[in-house]
Amino acid sequence: MKNLFKNTEFIFGLTSYKNLPADKGSEVLLAGRSNAGKSSALNALTDNPKLARISKTPGRTTEINFFKVNEDLMLLDLPGYGFAKSSKAKKKDWGPLLGEYFQKRRALAVVVIFMDIRHPLKESDWEMIHLCRNYNVPFIPALTKRDKLSNNNITKAISFVKGKIPESNPIAVSSKDKAGFDKLSKEILNSV
Ligand code: GDP
């Protein structure tokens, strides 16, 4: 299958929602706790091992990074929640504005919530799910690091998450094994 994310490129990082570009096309928000495996997943999804390095550059970790997939589609990489290293003031800046973004942004098509398959649905994940539900934004739980579990336990983890958020279609991925990304791509493209 052709990877439609293959030519994804970094465009810019924003520290404030005030500077958002024009509200057009579709935006896919990539969210997750720090260390969930979001950067590795972005690299695997786009088949570009260097792409997400930009998000890990010191000083960029509190930015929303914009990655252009094509003229009509952007991936927005949110700072990992629980980014305790950033100042409280900066952290505060995101909360209310994220709500405003969800409320106003027409381009927002879907949120991918990356969660370690061994520790899904932590409090901060629920905050993101509630935000999605409140504003009727579809979301995809992406359960990362599936290589850490047996097939049996992968199935169990998927059912567990599905049981808690029945409207979702959780997808297990492994950046290490490059597994599950065809499915995740399809699910994202179905939502935009
Ligand atoms: P982020 O903070 O959410 O961007 O997470 P990273 O992508 O930086 O990954 C956090 C840690 O998990 C790193 O040590 C990665 O090597 C590891 N990791 C990420 N994805 C996988 C995976 O699919 N399998 C395994 N075994 N480890 C992973």
Coordinates of C-alpha atoms and ligand atoms in Angstrom, one line a residue:
M1 CA 0.0 0.0 0.0
K2 CA 1.3 3.5 -0.9
N3 CA 2.1 5.5 2.3
L4 CA 0.2 8.7 1.9
F5 CA 2.2 10.2 4.8
K6 CA 5.5 9.5 3.1
N7 CA 6.2 13.1 2.1
T8 CA 5.3 14.7 5.4
E9 CA 7.5 17.6 6.2
F10 CA 8.0 19.9 9.2
I11 CA 6.6 23.3 8.6
F12 CA 6.8 25.3 11.8
G13 CA 6.2 25.2 15.6
L14 CA 3.9 27.5 17.4
T15 CA 4.1 28.4 21.1
S16 CA 0.6 30.1 21.1
Y17 CA -2.7 29.3 19.5
K18 CA -3.0 33.0 18.7
N19 CA -0.6 32.5 15.8
L20 CA -2.5 29.6 14.2
P21 CA -2.5 29.6 10.4
A22 CA -5.7 30.0 8.3
D23 CA -8.4 27.6 9.3
K24 CA -8.5 25.4 6.2
G25 CA -7.9 21.8 5.1
S26 CA -7.9 19.1 7.7
E27 CA -5.8 18.9 10.9
V28 CA -5.0 15.7 12.7
L29 CA -4.0 16.4 16.3
L30 CA -1.4 14.0 17.8
A31 CA -1.7 13.8 21.6
G32 CA -0.4 11.7 24.4
R33 CA 1.5 11.6 27.6
S34 CA 5.3 12.2 27.5
N35 CA 7.0 8.9 26.7
A36 CA 3.9 7.3 25.3
G37 CA 5.8 6.7 22.0
K38 CA 4.2 9.5 20.0
S39 CA 7.4 10.7 18.3
S40 CA 8.4 7.2 17.4
A41 CA 4.9 6.6 16.0
L42 CA 5.1 9.8 13.9
N43 CA 8.4 8.6 12.4
A44 CA 6.9 5.1 11.7
L45 CA 3.6 6.5 10.3
T46 CA 5.5 8.7 7.9
D47 CA 8.3 6.3 7.3
N48 CA 10.8 9.0 8.1
P49 CA 13.1 8.1 11.0
K50 CA 14.2 11.7 11.4
L51 CA 11.0 13.6 11.3
A52 CA 10.0 13.8 14.9
R53 CA 13.4 14.7 16.1
I54 CA 12.3 18.3 15.7
S55 CA 9.7 17.8 18.4
K56 CA 12.3 16.7 20.8
T57 CA 14.7 19.6 20.3
P58 CA 15.0 21.6 23.5
G59 CA 12.9 24.7 23.4
R60 CA 10.6 23.1 20.9
T61 CA 9.0 20.7 23.4
T62 CA 6.4 23.3 24.4
E63 CA 5.4 24.1 20.9
I64 CA 2.8 22.6 18.7
N65 CA 4.7 21.4 15.7
F66 CA 3.0 21.5 12.3
F67 CA 3.8 18.7 9.8
K68 CA 2.4 19.1 6.3
V69 CA 1.3 15.8 4.7
N70 CA -0.1 17.4 1.6
E71 CA -1.9 20.7 0.6
D72 CA -5.1 19.6 2.5
L73 CA -3.7 17.7 5.4
M74 CA -1.6 18.7 8.4
L75 CA -0.4 16.7 11.5
L76 CA -0.2 18.8 14.6
D77 CA 2.1 17.3 17.2
L78 CA 1.1 18.5 20.6
P79 CA 3.6 18.7 23.5
G80 CA 3.4 15.5 25.5
Y81 CA 1.1 16.1 28.5
G82 CA 2.8 15.9 31.8
F83 CA 5.6 18.0 30.3
A84 CA 6.6 18.9 33.8
K85 CA 9.9 20.5 32.7
S86 CA 8.1 23.4 31.1
S87 CA 7.2 26.4 33.3
K88 CA 3.8 26.5 35.0
A89 CA 3.0 29.7 33.2
K90 CA 3.5 28.0 29.8
K91 CA 1.6 25.0 30.9
K92 CA -1.3 27.2 31.8
D93 CA -1.2 28.9 28.5
W94 CA -2.2 25.7 26.7
G95 CA -5.1 24.5 28.8
P96 CA -7.8 27.1 28.1
L97 CA -6.5 27.7 24.6
L98 CA -6.7 24.1 23.7
G99 CA -10.5 24.3 24.6
E100 CA -10.8 27.3 22.4
Y101 CA -9.0 25.5 19.6
F102 CA -11.4 22.5 19.9
Q103 CA -14.4 24.8 19.9
K104 CA -13.4 27.0 17.0
R105 CA -11.2 25.2 14.7
R106 CA -13.1 23.9 11.7
A107 CA -10.0 22.2 10.3
L108 CA -9.7 19.9 13.3
A109 CA -10.7 16.5 11.9
V110 CA -9.6 13.9 14.4
V111 CA -7.4 13.4 17.5
V112 CA -5.0 10.5 17.8
I113 CA -4.4 9.7 21.4
F114 CA -1.2 7.7 21.9
M115 CA -1.1 5.6 25.0
D116 CA 1.4 2.9 26.1
I117 CA -0.5 -0.3 25.6
R118 CA 0.6 -1.4 29.1
H119 CA -0.8 1.8 30.7
P120 CA -3.7 3.1 28.8
L121 CA -6.3 5.7 29.9
K122 CA -4.4 7.6 32.5
E123 CA -6.0 10.8 33.9
S124 CA -4.5 13.1 31.3
D125 CA -5.8 10.7 28.5
W126 CA -9.3 11.0 30.0
E127 CA -9.0 14.8 29.9
M128 CA -8.2 14.6 26.2
I129 CA -11.1 12.2 25.6
H130 CA -13.5 14.5 27.5
L131 CA -12.3 17.4 25.3
C132 CA -13.0 15.4 22.2
R133 CA -16.4 14.2 23.5
N134 CA -17.4 17.7 24.6
Y135 CA -16.7 19.2 21.1
N136 CA -17.8 16.2 19.1
V137 CA -14.3 15.6 17.7
P138 CA -13.6 12.0 16.7
F139 CA -10.6 10.4 18.3
I140 CA -8.5 7.3 17.7
P141 CA -6.8 5.5 20.7
A142 CA -3.4 4.4 19.4
L143 CA -2.0 1.8 21.7
T144 CA 1.8 2.0 21.4
K145 CA 4.6 -0.5 22.0
R146 CA 2.5 -3.5 21.2
D147 CA 5.8 -5.5 20.9
K148 CA 5.9 -5.4 24.7
L149 CA 2.9 -7.7 25.0
S150 CA 1.9 -11.1 23.8
N151 CA -0.8 -11.4 21.2
N152 CA -3.3 -12.5 23.8
N153 CA -2.5 -9.5 26.0
I154 CA -2.7 -7.1 23.0
T155 CA -6.2 -8.4 22.4
K156 CA -7.1 -7.9 26.1
A157 CA -5.7 -4.4 26.1
I158 CA -7.7 -3.5 23.0
S159 CA -10.9 -4.9 24.5
F160 CA -10.2 -3.1 27.8
V161 CA -9.9 0.3 26.0
K162 CA -12.9 -0.4 23.7
G163 CA -14.9 -1.3 26.8
K164 CA -14.1 2.0 28.4
I165 CA -14.6 4.1 25.3
P166 CA -17.1 2.1 23.1
E167 CA -17.4 4.8 20.4
S168 CA -13.7 4.4 19.5
N169 CA -11.8 1.9 17.5
P170 CA -8.5 1.3 19.3
I171 CA -5.5 0.4 17.2
A172 CA -2.4 -1.3 18.5
V173 CA 0.9 -0.3 17.0
S174 CA 4.6 -0.9 17.4
S175 CA 7.1 1.5 16.1
K176 CA 9.8 -1.0 16.8
D177 CA 8.2 -3.6 14.6
K178 CA 6.6 -1.1 12.2
A179 CA 3.3 -2.9 12.9
G180 CA -0.2 -1.5 12.9
F181 CA 0.5 1.7 10.9
D182 CA -1.4 0.7 7.8
K183 CA -4.4 0.4 10.0
L184 CA -3.8 3.6 11.8
S185 CA -3.3 5.5 8.5
K186 CA -6.5 4.1 7.2
E187 CA -8.4 5.1 10.3
I188 CA -6.9 8.6 10.2
L189 CA -7.7 9.0 6.5
N190 CA -11.3 7.8 7.1
S191 CA -11.8 10.7 9.5
V192 CA -10.5 13.6 7.4
Ligands
GDP1 P1 7.1 10.5 23.2 O1 7.6 11.2 24.4 O2 5.7 10.1 23.3 O3 7.4 11.2 21.9 O4 7.8 9.0 23.1 P2 9.1 8.5 22.3 O5 8.7 8.2 20.9 O6 10.2 9.4 22.4 O7 9.3 7.1 23.0 C1 9.5 7.0 24.4 C2 10.3 5.8 24.7 O8 9.6 4.6 24.3 C3 11.6 5.7 24.0 O9 12.6 5.1 24.8 C4 11.3 4.8 22.8 O10 12.5 4.1 22.3 C5 10.3 3.8 23.4 N1 9.4 3.3 22.3 C6 8.6 4.1 21.5 N2 7.9 3.3 20.7 C7 8.2 2.0 21.0 C8 7.8 0.8 20.5 O11 6.9 0.6 19.6 N3 8.3 -0.3 21.1 C9 9.2 -0.3 22.1 N4 9.6 -1.4 22.7 N5 9.6 0.9 22.6 C10 9.1 2.0 22.1

